[in-house]
Structure formats: C-alpha cells, structure tokens
Amino acid sequence: MQVNAKRENNILYIRLCGELDEHSAAQARHSADTLAESSALVERAVFDLGEVSFMDSTGIGFLIGRYKKFRRLGVPVYITNTPPTTDKILMMSGIYSLIPKI
Amino acid sequence: MENYMKMEIAARSENESFARSAVAAFALTLNPSLTELSDIKTAVSEAVTNCVVHAYRDNEENAKILIECKTETLPVQAHRGDRCEKYGVIHITVADLGCGIEDIDKATTPFFTTLQDDERSGMGFTIMQTFMDEFSVESEKGKGTRVRMTKKIKATENGEVKERVNA
C-alpha cells in the first residue's frame, strides 16, 4: 500500500494506492500519521480511495484511527473517490456519519 | 460437476493477500461476476485475518491455517421470465488449530472486538455473513475454529452477457 499526499488550497489530500489489509495497515498507518503530524494549518484532510484495489474491515479501523488522530489536531476528515467494493464495506460500517463522503 | 482444492499456509499476515487471491483464482472456474469475486475475496480475507490476529496469539508455534474449497454446478435451474439460470456454488472452509472463540455470539456481534486498542473494527464476521450466502462458525476452546461459507455464483445461459472478469 502506497500513501501519497498533496496539499492544495489548505486541503490535505491523502491518496491510498493498492491493497489495504491487516498486513499492509501498519505501514499505511505510520505514513498517514506522519502526514497528519506535519499537516499544520490545513483546513481539512481528504482520503482519496480511488486507487484502493482491495480493502477489508481493516480499512474501517484504519480510517477511524486516522479520523481520531486528525480530530485531535482540529482537522475534519472526508473520504472521496470510493470504489464500489470499498464503498460496500464502508457503508455497512456506518463510517460515513463520522467521515462524510464528498 | 465437482471440483476442490485444499491448502495449508502459515498463519502470518503476509499470507493474507495470497490466501484470498488463491481462493478467488479457484472460484474463477465458476465464471463469477466482478462483484461476486470481490465478495469472496473480502470474506476470505476476514476469515484468514481472524486466524492470523486471534487464533495463535498465546502460542505461535505451529501456527497454520487450513483452507478448503469445493465448487459445484447445481443441476437445479430457476426460471426467470424466458431466461434459464443455473447456479454454481463455492463452499469455502477456513480453519485454524488455535485458541478457539470463547463466546461465538459475542464474537459475531457487529463492532465487537477483543482488541479495542488495536484499531480493530469488529466487523470481520459481519462482513463474512453479509457478503456470503451461507455462513457458520464452530469453535472449541484450545482446539481451534472453523468458518464455513458458501457463495452462489449466478451463471447465465443463452449468450447473456454479464460483467466479465479478466482472469
């Protein structure tokens, strides 16, 4: 799993590419948290899931964990570009009430 | 016609991707749709992850996961309009010889997890139940856990096109 970031108009876009499962989550968590810590003064963080080729329930835990991290920094979090298979899991978990889809 | 496969893998997280891909590759013989294949992959990933994360946490010696799949094409045909549909079925068993689950009802409750601090969602069993057509789990303390899942694969006849999977 690759975690890339770009900053545009005070919005931090975090793009996940590849498979997000229990094995890849630790590294992805570390990368995303490093980005969070260096995200001073961003207005919001947006997780772009467009390139996620596989995700299981580990992804739910991953996203809620990052949501908590950003919330401590006062940064609201959003999700965008969810592929249908990933959407099915996220929808089931009710995560969109915490992290809205844009 | 029946077909089967059996495999044994070490209960290590780096095998999760291999396990779900292997089962998905085996399921391809039933010509599943992309959605059906993705459901199978996700459910297998959840079952295997459970074995890796929970089954052997007290004793990592000889930590292994046994996966068995059986496919069959059902002779029963359901008529819908003027179309005639056949179903293929894949039965998947994911088993470990680990610590077992103390309370299966609790474990299969949505959002229940024994590892709250680990960012676990507690949705694994719920996803298996939702994504597959049949699901059951049996477990014995100190002996292990066995998850059985079945997925129906709709096959269409008369040249009807469904979203194809590029194998």
XYZ file of N, CA and C in Angstrom:
807
model
N 0.831 -1.204 0.000
C 0.000 0.000 0.000
C 0.864 1.253 0.000
N 0.568 2.133 -0.932
C 1.297 3.398 -1.010
C 0.426 4.521 -0.474
N 1.023 5.415 0.255
C 0.300 6.564 0.781
C 0.968 7.829 0.256
N 0.248 8.560 -0.579
C 0.798 9.800 -1.142
C -0.032 10.983 -0.670
N 0.628 12.129 -0.598
C -0.097 13.318 -0.151
C 0.141 14.480 -1.083
N -0.880 15.304 -1.192
C -0.666 16.595 -1.842
C -1.507 17.628 -1.130
N -1.016 18.855 -1.157
C -1.718 19.917 -0.443
C -2.155 20.959 -1.452
N -3.428 21.277 -1.401
C -3.987 22.214 -2.373
C -4.978 23.096 -1.658
N -4.798 24.392 -1.727
C -5.720 25.338 -1.081
C -6.015 24.957 0.370
N -4.979 24.644 1.103
C -5.145 24.289 2.519
C -5.938 23.004 2.762
N -6.054 22.192 1.718
C -6.677 20.883 1.896
C -5.593 19.827 1.696
N -5.524 18.918 2.651
C -4.541 17.840 2.543
C -5.218 16.618 1.924
N -4.780 16.233 0.737
C -5.307 15.043 0.083
C -4.376 13.871 0.371
N -4.914 12.833 0.952
C -4.113 11.638 1.231
C -4.634 10.524 0.335
N -3.768 10.080 -0.567
C -4.203 9.134 -1.576
C -3.649 7.748 -1.252
N -4.541 6.780 -1.111
C -4.115 5.415 -0.826
C -4.125 4.610 -2.128
N -3.025 3.909 -2.404
C -2.944 3.091 -3.621
C -2.580 1.664 -3.249
N -3.367 0.700 -3.733
C -3.029 -0.709 -3.517
C -4.002 -1.398 -2.580
N -3.514 -2.445 -1.916
C -4.373 -3.272 -1.078
C -4.225 -2.882 0.385
N -5.366 -2.623 1.029
C -5.344 -2.290 2.446
C -5.911 -3.464 3.237
N -5.003 -4.228 3.846
C -5.441 -5.318 4.711
C -4.634 -5.276 5.998
N -4.797 -6.300 6.818
C -4.152 -6.302 8.128
C -2.633 -6.206 7.989
N -2.114 -6.821 6.933
C -0.665 -6.834 6.733
C -0.127 -5.454 6.336
N -0.843 -4.795 5.429
C -0.332 -3.519 4.921
C -0.714 -2.330 5.806
N -1.630 -2.562 6.758
C -2.177 -1.437 7.528
C -1.133 -0.734 8.395
N -0.204 -1.500 8.984
C 0.746 -0.894 9.915
C 1.568 0.189 9.231
N 2.060 -0.144 8.044
C 2.874 0.805 7.282
C 2.038 2.012 6.846
N 0.821 1.728 6.377
C -0.065 2.798 5.914
C -0.418 3.748 7.063
N -0.635 3.153 8.236
C -0.943 3.919 9.443
C 0.199 4.876 9.767
N 1.399 4.323 9.723
C 2.587 5.119 10.034
C 2.731 6.275 9.050
N 2.589 5.976 7.758
C 2.728 7.014 6.734
C 1.670 8.098 6.903
N 0.422 7.671 7.123
C -0.669 8.648 7.228
C -0.510 9.513 8.477
N -0.035 8.901 9.567
C 0.119 9.682 10.795
C 1.265 10.671 10.694
N 2.311 10.286 9.975
C 3.413 11.210 9.747
C 2.894 12.425 8.978
N 2.039 12.167 7.990
C 1.449 13.258 7.217
C 0.567 14.135 8.108
N -0.202 13.470 8.984
C -1.103 14.210 9.866
C -0.308 15.162 10.754
N 0.801 14.649 11.290
C 1.584 15.456 12.220
C 2.237 16.660 11.541
N 2.462 16.537 10.246
C 3.099 17.660 9.546
C 2.058 18.488 8.784
N 0.803 18.343 9.195
C -0.268 18.996 8.429
C -0.764 20.270 9.100
N 0.158 21.025 9.689
C -0.238 22.233 10.407
C -1.067 23.148 9.507
N -2.121 23.668 10.083
C -2.928 24.697 9.433
C -3.722 24.236 8.215
N -3.878 22.940 8.027
C -4.772 22.561 6.927
C -6.220 22.674 7.424
N -7.077 22.973 6.480
C -8.482 23.169 6.809
C -9.201 21.833 6.954
N -8.816 20.908 6.094
C -9.432 19.590 6.144
C -8.499 18.556 5.500
N -8.724 17.292 5.846
C -7.965 16.202 5.234
C -8.948 15.345 4.450
N -8.558 14.956 3.235
C -9.435 14.160 2.391
C -8.714 12.864 2.010
N -9.299 11.733 2.391
C -8.731 10.450 1.989
C -9.280 10.074 0.616
N -8.394 9.978 -0.351
C -8.774 9.608 -1.712
C -8.560 8.097 -1.876
N -9.668 7.359 -2.011
C -9.583 5.894 -2.057
C -9.669 5.350 -3.496
N -9.567 6.240 -4.458
C -9.752 5.864 -5.867
C -8.843 4.749 -6.360
N -7.659 4.637 -5.774
C -6.710 3.619 -6.237
C -6.608 2.430 -5.283
N -7.584 2.282 -4.404
C -7.569 1.132 -3.489
C -8.125 -0.085 -4.235
N -7.272 -1.078 -4.465
C -7.699 -2.233 -5.256
C -8.357 -3.299 -4.389
N -8.083 -3.253 -3.090
C -8.724 -4.194 -2.167
C -8.747 -3.579 -0.775
N -9.847 -3.763 -0.086
C -9.918 -3.329 1.307
C -10.854 -4.244 2.075
N -10.424 -4.707 3.263
C -11.346 -5.460 4.107
C -11.634 -4.632 5.355
N -12.139 -5.261 6.415
C -12.580 -4.480 7.574
C -11.416 -3.745 8.248
N -10.186 -4.147 7.931
C -9.031 -3.415 8.449
C -9.112 -1.939 8.059
N -9.664 -1.690 6.873
C -9.787 -0.321 6.383
C -10.686 0.541 7.262
N -11.719 -0.087 7.835
C -12.626 0.651 8.716
C -11.851 1.134 9.943
N -11.116 0.192 10.549
C -10.308 0.537 11.718
C -9.260 1.584 11.387
N -8.658 1.421 10.216
C -7.628 2.362 9.764
C -8.204 3.779 9.650
N -9.341 3.898 8.981
C -9.922 5.231 8.745
C -10.413 5.867 10.044
N -11.013 5.049 10.930
C -11.477 5.606 12.204
C -10.277 6.064 13.042
N -9.210 5.291 12.997
C -7.980 5.668 13.707
C -7.433 7.002 13.223
N -7.412 7.195 11.897
C -6.886 8.446 11.335
C -7.838 9.598 11.639
N -9.156 9.288 11.618
C -10.162 10.305 11.964
C -9.894 10.853 13.365
N -9.613 9.930 14.293
C -9.345 10.345 15.679
C -8.090 11.201 15.759
N -7.098 10.780 15.021
C -5.812 11.490 15.017
C -6.004 12.928 14.518
N -6.684 13.069 13.389
C -6.899 14.403 12.823
C -7.819 15.239 13.710
N -8.777 14.581 14.358
C -9.700 15.319 15.199
C -8.960 15.976 16.364
N -7.972 15.244 16.902
C -7.163 15.820 17.974
C -6.433 17.070 17.505
N -6.133 17.117 16.188
C -5.439 18.271 15.627
C -6.435 19.332 15.140
N -7.712 19.046 15.334
C -8.742 20.003 14.932
C -9.010 20.023 13.440
N -8.662 18.921 12.750
C -8.836 18.878 11.294
C -9.963 17.902 10.927
N -11.029 18.371 10.270
C -12.086 17.457 9.836
C -11.618 16.572 8.680
N -12.161 15.349 8.641
C -11.706 14.368 7.660
C -12.854 13.971 6.737
N -12.519 13.766 5.470
C -13.510 13.349 4.475
C -12.956 12.193 3.649
N -13.866 11.512 2.966
C -13.474 10.415 2.074
C -13.960 10.757 0.672
N -13.144 10.433 -0.327
C -13.600 10.679 -1.693
C -13.164 9.552 -2.638
N -13.815 9.474 -3.787
C -13.469 8.500 -4.846
C -13.535 7.040 -4.412
N -14.542 6.680 -3.631
C -14.588 5.309 -3.123
C -14.997 4.326 -4.219
N -14.187 3.318 -4.528
C -14.613 2.300 -5.496
C -15.802 1.510 -4.923
N -16.654 0.943 -5.786
C -17.874 0.272 -5.325
C -17.641 -0.803 -4.266
N -16.587 -1.610 -4.427
C -16.362 -2.700 -3.473
C -15.974 -2.155 -2.096
N -15.196 -1.093 -2.103
C -14.795 -0.456 -0.849
C -15.987 0.249 -0.217
N -16.791 0.853 -1.059
C -17.969 1.583 -0.609
C -18.924 0.669 0.161
N -19.057 -0.567 -0.346
C -19.963 -1.537 0.266
C -19.592 -1.771 1.737
N -18.302 -1.911 1.993
C -17.826 -2.146 3.360
C -17.994 -0.897 4.225
N -17.632 0.246 3.679
C -17.686 1.478 4.457
C -19.135 1.843 4.787
N -20.003 1.620 3.826
C -21.426 1.898 4.015
C -21.966 1.048 5.169
N -21.592 -0.252 5.149
C -22.059 -1.190 6.151
C -21.637 -0.781 7.554
N -20.448 -0.194 7.630
C -19.871 0.134 8.945
C -20.463 1.427 9.502
N -21.152 2.178 8.664
C -21.703 3.453 9.118
C -20.661 4.543 9.282
N -19.497 4.332 8.695
C -18.380 5.269 8.907
C -18.643 6.653 8.305
N -19.535 6.689 7.313
C -19.770 7.977 6.652
C -20.443 9.000 7.563
N -21.010 8.538 8.693
C -21.587 9.513 9.601
C -20.473 10.227 10.376
N -19.305 9.600 10.479
C -18.147 10.245 11.114
C -17.294 10.968 10.072
N -17.070 10.275 8.957
C -16.201 10.791 7.905
C -17.026 10.889 6.634
N -17.593 12.045 6.362
C -18.515 12.152 5.218
C -17.806 11.923 3.890
N -18.612 11.432 2.957
C -18.123 11.207 1.599
C -18.334 12.497 0.818
N -17.310 12.930 0.100
C -17.512 14.133 -0.729
C -17.205 13.823 -2.173
N -20.972 -30.973 -11.720
C -19.583 -31.382 -11.614
C -18.934 -30.760 -10.389
N -18.122 -31.541 -9.711
C -17.477 -31.012 -8.517
C -15.984 -30.831 -8.728
N -15.448 -29.881 -8.032
C -14.023 -29.610 -8.083
C -13.611 -29.180 -6.678
N -12.374 -29.396 -6.300
C -11.969 -28.948 -4.971
C -10.506 -28.560 -4.923
N -10.137 -27.856 -3.869
C -8.736 -27.585 -3.589
C -8.553 -27.460 -2.087
N -7.336 -27.798 -1.640
C -7.013 -27.701 -0.218
C -5.678 -27.030 -0.107
N -5.506 -26.160 0.850
C -4.166 -25.636 1.084
C -3.933 -25.340 2.552
N -2.655 -25.351 2.901
C -2.260 -25.058 4.273
C -1.215 -23.963 4.208
N -1.397 -22.911 4.981
C -0.433 -21.821 4.978
C -0.068 -21.450 6.410
N 1.088 -20.837 6.568
C 1.477 -20.329 7.877
C 0.563 -19.165 8.227
N 0.181 -19.086 9.505
C -0.713 -18.011 9.937
C 0.088 -16.720 10.116
N 0.466 -16.162 8.994
C 1.251 -14.919 9.010
C 0.546 -13.894 8.141
N 0.665 -12.640 8.541
C -0.127 -11.610 7.845
C 0.276 -11.468 6.377
N 1.540 -11.766 6.057
C 1.937 -11.620 4.643
C 1.265 -12.658 3.746
N 0.641 -13.678 4.346
C -0.078 -14.674 3.538
C -1.538 -14.305 3.284
N -2.010 -13.238 3.883
C -3.422 -12.857 3.727
C -3.766 -12.598 2.264
N -2.904 -11.834 1.615
C -3.152 -11.487 0.215
C -3.103 -12.737 -0.666
N -2.121 -13.603 -0.393
C -2.008 -14.851 -1.160
C -3.265 -15.708 -0.991
N -3.720 -15.842 0.264
C -4.863 -16.720 0.543
C -6.113 -16.260 -0.195
N -6.436 -14.977 -0.106
C -7.671 -14.511 -0.755
C -7.555 -14.567 -2.277
N -6.334 -14.309 -2.791
C -6.143 -14.366 -4.243
C -6.243 -15.797 -4.751
N -5.706 -16.743 -3.968
C -5.747 -18.150 -4.375
C -7.190 -18.649 -4.433
N -7.980 -18.307 -3.415
C -9.384 -18.734 -3.408
C -10.140 -18.079 -4.562
N -9.860 -16.797 -4.793
C -10.528 -16.092 -5.896
C -10.163 -16.742 -7.234
N -8.886 -17.100 -7.391
C -8.444 -17.732 -8.640
C -9.156 -19.063 -8.838
N -9.329 -19.799 -7.733
C -10.023 -21.085 -7.825
C -11.493 -20.872 -8.203
N -12.095 -19.821 -7.662
C -13.515 -19.527 -7.931
C -13.752 -19.124 -9.385
N -12.687 -18.705 -10.067
C -12.835 -18.253 -11.467
C -13.414 -19.324 -12.383
N -13.224 -20.598 -11.995
C -13.756 -21.671 -12.842
C -15.285 -21.611 -12.934
N -15.931 -20.913 -11.955
C -17.396 -20.786 -11.980
C -17.847 -19.559 -12.762
N -16.863 -18.836 -13.328
C -17.178 -17.642 -14.106
C -17.991 -16.610 -13.316
N -17.465 -16.183 -12.183
C -18.210 -15.233 -11.347
C -18.193 -13.817 -11.932
N -19.097 -12.991 -11.458
C -19.048 -11.571 -11.813
C -17.994 -10.902 -10.940
N -17.619 -9.696 -11.298
C -16.631 -8.956 -10.507
C -17.098 -8.767 -9.070
N -18.380 -8.498 -8.906
C -18.912 -8.277 -7.559
C -18.846 -9.563 -6.740
N -19.243 -10.675 -7.357
C -19.206 -11.955 -6.646
C -17.773 -12.300 -6.234
N -16.847 -12.054 -7.142
C -15.448 -12.373 -6.865
C -14.899 -11.493 -5.740
N -15.261 -10.241 -5.782
C -14.806 -9.311 -4.758
C -15.398 -9.670 -3.387
N -16.650 -10.109 -3.368
C -17.272 -10.548 -2.109
C -16.509 -11.736 -1.516
N -16.147 -12.684 -2.380
C -15.418 -13.876 -1.930
C -14.057 -13.472 -1.355
N -13.354 -12.622 -2.096
C -12.026 -12.178 -1.654
C -12.094 -11.505 -0.288
N -13.088 -10.648 -0.123
C -13.203 -9.904 1.128
C -13.526 -10.855 2.283
N -14.479 -11.764 2.056
C -14.870 -12.692 3.123
C -13.696 -13.585 3.529
N -12.944 -14.076 2.551
C -11.786 -14.926 2.850
C -10.727 -14.127 3.606
N -10.540 -12.895 3.195
C -9.569 -12.048 3.872
C -9.929 -11.864 5.341
N -11.217 -11.689 5.612
C -11.667 -11.529 7.002
C -11.404 -12.800 7.813
N -11.726 -13.947 7.216
C -11.558 -15.221 7.929
C -10.080 -15.482 8.216
N -9.244 -15.250 7.209
C -7.813 -15.507 7.357
C -7.196 -14.519 8.356
N -7.624 -13.279 8.277
C -7.107 -12.271 9.214
C -7.440 -12.650 10.656
N -8.644 -13.162 10.881
C -9.008 -13.622 12.221
C -8.024 -14.671 12.732
N -7.679 -15.623 11.848
C -6.731 -16.676 12.243
C -5.369 -16.072 12.588
N -4.938 -15.116 11.764
C -3.618 -14.513 11.967
C -3.596 -13.689 13.261
N -4.646 -12.912 13.471
C -4.638 -11.963 14.585
C -4.992 -12.634 15.915
N -5.998 -13.515 15.894
C -6.535 -14.017 17.161
C -6.122 -15.444 17.526
N -6.115 -16.343 16.537
C -6.054 -17.770 16.856
C -4.795 -18.178 17.623
N -3.679 -17.595 17.239
C -2.415 -18.088 17.804
C -1.715 -17.050 18.674
N -2.486 -16.140 19.231
C -1.810 -15.056 19.969
C -1.142 -15.552 21.248
N -1.595 -16.683 21.802
C -0.954 -17.199 23.013
C 0.161 -18.187 22.687
N 0.080 -18.770 21.515
C 1.059 -19.791 21.170
C 1.294 -19.781 19.659
N 2.410 -19.212 19.284
C 2.648 -19.034 17.851
C 3.298 -20.243 17.197
N 3.579 -21.251 18.015
C 4.215 -22.445 17.474
C 3.242 -23.187 16.562
N 3.722 -23.614 15.442
C 2.890 -24.395 14.535
C 1.597 -23.677 14.145
N 1.710 -22.370 13.973
C 0.520 -21.571 13.634
C 0.197 -21.734 12.156
N -0.885 -22.439 11.896
C -1.236 -22.644 10.495
C -2.718 -22.441 10.230
N -3.006 -22.197 8.967
C -4.393 -22.000 8.527
C -4.684 -23.016 7.431
N -5.822 -23.667 7.552
C -6.210 -24.664 6.557
C -7.391 -24.126 5.758
N -7.237 -24.114 4.467
C -8.303 -23.589 3.616
C -8.736 -24.675 2.631
N -10.020 -24.889 2.574
C -10.549 -25.873 1.629
C -11.670 -25.232 0.838
N -11.685 -25.521 -0.455
C -12.772 -25.006 -1.293
C -13.337 -26.132 -2.126
N -14.628 -26.078 -2.306
C -15.282 -27.042 -3.180
C -16.241 -26.265 -4.068
N -16.191 -26.542 -5.348
C -17.174 -25.883 -6.217
C -18.086 -26.944 -6.809
N -19.299 -26.577 -7.062
C -20.225 -27.468 -7.754
C -21.159 -26.643 -8.619
N -21.580 -27.248 -9.692
C -22.585 -26.597 -10.516
C -23.909 -27.259 -10.187
N -24.844 -26.480 -9.713
C -26.109 -27.051 -9.286
C -26.955 -27.439 -10.491
N -27.546 -28.623 -10.453
C -28.407 -29.034 -11.555
C -29.732 -28.275 -11.564
N -30.092 -27.715 -10.403
C -31.369 -27.011 -10.289
C -31.338 -25.744 -11.128
N -32.373 -25.525 -11.884
C -32.438 -24.319 -12.686
C -33.643 -23.495 -12.274
N -33.410 -22.234 -12.114
C -34.513 -21.338 -11.763
C -34.899 -20.541 -13.005
N -36.156 -20.520 -13.297
C -36.614 -19.778 -14.471
C -37.011 -18.372 -14.081
N -36.502 -17.424 -14.807
C -36.897 -16.040 -14.570
C -37.284 -15.461 -15.923
N -38.533 -15.209 -16.092
C -39.007 -14.772 -17.403
C -38.742 -15.886 -18.406
N -38.174 -15.546 -19.545
C -37.880 -16.590 -20.525
C -36.416 -17.032 -20.410
N -35.755 -16.503 -19.368
C -34.363 -16.895 -19.203
C -34.245 -18.085 -18.271
N -33.196 -18.846 -18.454
C -32.985 -20.042 -17.663
C -31.658 -19.874 -16.941
N -31.691 -19.865 -15.615
C -30.447 -19.608 -14.902
C -29.964 -20.837 -14.148
N -28.663 -21.036 -14.211
C -28.046 -22.107 -13.428
C -27.201 -21.451 -12.357
N -26.959 -22.155 -11.305
C -26.108 -21.609 -10.271
C -24.888 -22.490 -10.060
N -23.749 -21.858 -9.922
C -22.578 -22.551 -9.421
C -22.472 -22.184 -7.957
N -21.810 -23.029 -7.193
C -21.672 -22.753 -5.766
C -20.238 -23.010 -5.356
N -19.717 -22.123 -4.508
C -18.406 -22.409 -3.918
C -18.558 -22.477 -2.399
N -18.058 -23.584 -1.848
C -18.037 -23.770 -0.395
C -16.605 -23.530 0.065
N -16.442 -22.670 1.026
C -15.094 -22.336 1.498
C -15.020 -22.598 3.001
N -13.986 -23.311 3.411
C -13.753 -23.525 4.837
C -12.396 -22.938 5.212
N -12.383 -22.120 6.236
C -11.121 -21.573 6.741
C -11.007 -22.013 8.198
N -9.962 -22.774 8.502
C -9.848 -23.339 9.849
C -8.472 -23.080 10.452
N -8.437 -22.981 11.769
C -7.152 -22.898 12.464
C -7.160 -23.871 13.634
N -5.979 -24.106 14.198
C -5.859 -25.011 15.350
C -5.448 -24.207 16.578
N -5.989 -23.029 16.663
C -5.566 -22.093 17.709
C -6.407 -22.130 18.967
N -6.550 -20.971 19.605
C -7.112 -20.893 20.957
C -8.629 -21.077 21.013
N -9.308 -20.907 19.882
C -10.761 -21.040 19.900
C -11.443 -19.762 20.362
N -12.737 -19.690 20.103
C -13.507 -18.493 20.472
C -14.368 -18.845 21.684
N -14.271 -18.031 22.716
C -14.987 -18.319 23.950
C -16.498 -18.173 23.772
N -16.898 -17.073 23.179
C -18.329 -16.780 23.042
C -18.616 -16.381 21.597
N -19.120 -17.333 20.818
C -19.310 -17.085 19.389
C -20.368 -16.008 19.143
N -21.435 -16.007 19.952
C -22.478 -14.984 19.778
C -21.895 -13.589 19.925
N -21.068 -13.449 20.926
C -20.443 -12.156 21.177
C -19.506 -11.801 20.017
N -18.702 -12.778 19.616
C -17.692 -12.533 18.583
C -18.315 -12.131 17.252
N -19.528 -12.649 16.998
C -20.151 -12.343 15.716
C -21.065 -11.109 15.790
N -21.118 -10.484 16.941
C -21.901 -9.240 17.067
C -21.151 -8.104 16.372
N -21.859 -7.334 15.519
C -21.177 -6.235 14.836
C -20.457 -5.307 15.811
N -19.277 -4.911 15.474
C -18.434 -3.966 16.220
C -17.838 -4.534 17.499
N -18.120 -5.818 17.811
C -17.462 -6.390 18.992
C -16.028 -6.772 18.648
N -15.088 -6.333 19.464
C -13.701 -6.756 19.271
C -13.024 -6.940 20.623
N -12.111 -7.910 20.662
C -11.358 -8.115 21.895
C -10.105 -7.243 21.912
N -9.831 -6.604 20.776
C -8.616 -5.797 20.664
C -8.951 -4.341 20.329
N -9.673 -3.704 21.239
C -10.139 -2.339 21.013
C -8.999 -1.360 20.707
N -7.881 -1.527 21.409
C -6.798 -0.553 21.278
C -6.019 -0.712 19.978
N -6.321 -1.758 19.250
C -5.543 -2.097 18.061
C -6.157 -1.535 16.775
N -7.132 -0.657 16.911
C -7.854 -0.141 15.743
C -8.559 -1.255 14.966
N -9.080 -2.250 15.698
C -9.859 -3.306 15.032
C -11.308 -2.847 14.976
N -11.951 -3.120 13.866
C -13.322 -2.616 13.708
C -14.366 -3.542 14.322
N -14.042 -4.823 14.492
C -15.040 -5.760 14.996
C -16.100 -6.101 13.964
N -15.782 -5.889 12.693
C -16.764 -6.110 11.628
C -16.466 -7.354 10.786
N -15.417 -8.093 11.132
C -14.996 -9.227 10.311
C -16.097 -10.249 10.061
N -16.680 -10.778 11.139
C -17.728 -11.800 10.979
C -18.960 -11.223 10.289
N -19.280 -9.967 10.593
C -20.450 -9.332 9.970
C -20.257 -9.241 8.456
N -19.049 -8.925 8.039
C -18.766 -8.841 6.598
C -18.877 -10.227 5.957
N -18.324 -11.249 6.618
C -18.442 -12.617 6.077
C -19.911 -12.991 5.916
N -20.711 -12.677 6.944
C -22.142 -13.002 6.906
C -22.865 -12.263 5.792
N -22.520 -11.008 5.631
C -23.232 -10.171 4.656
C -22.819 -10.481 3.225
N -21.537 -10.755 3.026
C -21.022 -10.908 1.670
C -21.227 -12.314 1.096
N -21.474 -13.290 1.983
C -21.640 -14.659 1.509
C -23.107 -15.073 1.682
N -23.498 -16.163 1.030
C -24.900 -16.588 1.104
C -25.165 -17.449 2.337
N -24.159 -18.257 2.713
C -24.298 -19.036 3.942
C -23.038 -18.868 4.754
N -23.201 -18.882 6.059
C -22.057 -18.659 6.938
C -22.288 -19.387 8.256
N -21.291 -20.102 8.726
C -21.392 -20.666 10.072
C -20.000 -20.755 10.678
N -19.943 -20.728 11.992
C -18.647 -20.830 12.654
C -18.765 -21.797 13.823
N -17.804 -22.707 13.909
C -17.763 -23.588 15.070
C -16.384 -23.483 15.692
N -16.345 -23.581 16.997
C -15.090 -23.339 17.676
C -15.035 -24.133 18.963
N -13.849 -24.592 19.312
C -13.679 -25.284 20.578
C -12.461 -24.699 21.267
N -12.637 -24.349 22.516
C -11.561 -23.710 23.245
C -10.306 -24.580 23.260
N -9.206 -24.017 22.864
C -7.937 -24.739 22.858
C -7.739 -25.655 21.663
N -8.782 -25.829 20.861
C -8.680 -26.755 19.720
C -8.652 -26.015 18.382
N -9.415 -24.946 18.308
C -9.426 -24.201 17.058
C -10.798 -23.739 16.619
N -10.817 -23.115 15.459
C -12.045 -22.521 14.938
C -12.175 -22.867 13.463
N -13.417 -23.098 13.060
C -13.664 -23.412 11.652
C -14.819 -22.548 11.143
N -14.538 -21.798 10.088
C -15.567 -20.965 9.474
C -15.955 -21.595 8.147
N -17.248 -21.769 7.933
C -17.735 -22.299 6.649
C -18.564 -21.239 5.959
N -18.270 -21.041 4.692
C -19.014 -20.034 3.943
C -19.364 -20.590 2.571
N -20.510 -20.164 2.074
C -20.945 -20.593 0.750
C -21.372 -19.383 -0.057
N -20.961 -19.360 -1.292
C -21.385 -18.277 -2.180
C -21.979 -18.874 -3.441
N -23.161 -18.393 -3.799
C -23.777 -18.824 -5.051
C -23.258 -17.952 -6.181
N -22.897 -18.580 -7.247
C -22.424 -17.837 -8.413
C -23.451 -18.004 -9.520
N -24.041 -16.909 -9.881
C -25.068 -16.959 -10.919
C -24.421 -17.127 -12.280
N -24.861 -18.122 -13.000
C -24.358 -18.278 -14.365
C -25.525 -18.012 -15.304
N -25.238 -17.364 -16.377
C -26.332 -17.077 -17.298
C -26.145 -17.886 -18.568
N -27.241 -18.233 -19.153
C -27.183 -19.017 -20.389
C -27.680 -18.195 -21.563
N -27.749 -18.800 -22.683
C -28.268 -18.172 -23.898
C -27.508 -16.903 -24.291
N -26.211 -16.941 -24.032
C -25.363 -15.854 -24.517
C -25.543 -14.528 -23.803
N -26.277 -14.542 -22.707
C -26.451 -13.283 -21.989
C -25.122 -12.826 -21.399
N -24.869 -11.559 -21.502
C -23.573 -11.059 -21.052
C -23.660 -10.560 -19.621
N -22.712 -10.960 -18.802
C -22.579 -10.299 -17.505
C -21.166 -9.739 -17.414
N -20.971 -8.856 -16.472
C -19.646 -8.247 -16.344
C -18.614 -9.352 -16.180
N -17.680 -9.390 -17.070
C -16.714 -10.498 -17.061
C -15.475 -10.137 -16.262
N -14.872 -11.173 -15.746
C -13.633 -10.978 -15.007
C -12.485 -11.341 -15.935
N -11.536 -10.461 -16.034
C -10.347 -10.798 -16.813
C -9.398 -11.617 -15.964
N -9.368 -12.876 -16.220
C -8.543 -13.762 -15.391
C -7.061 -13.494 -15.642
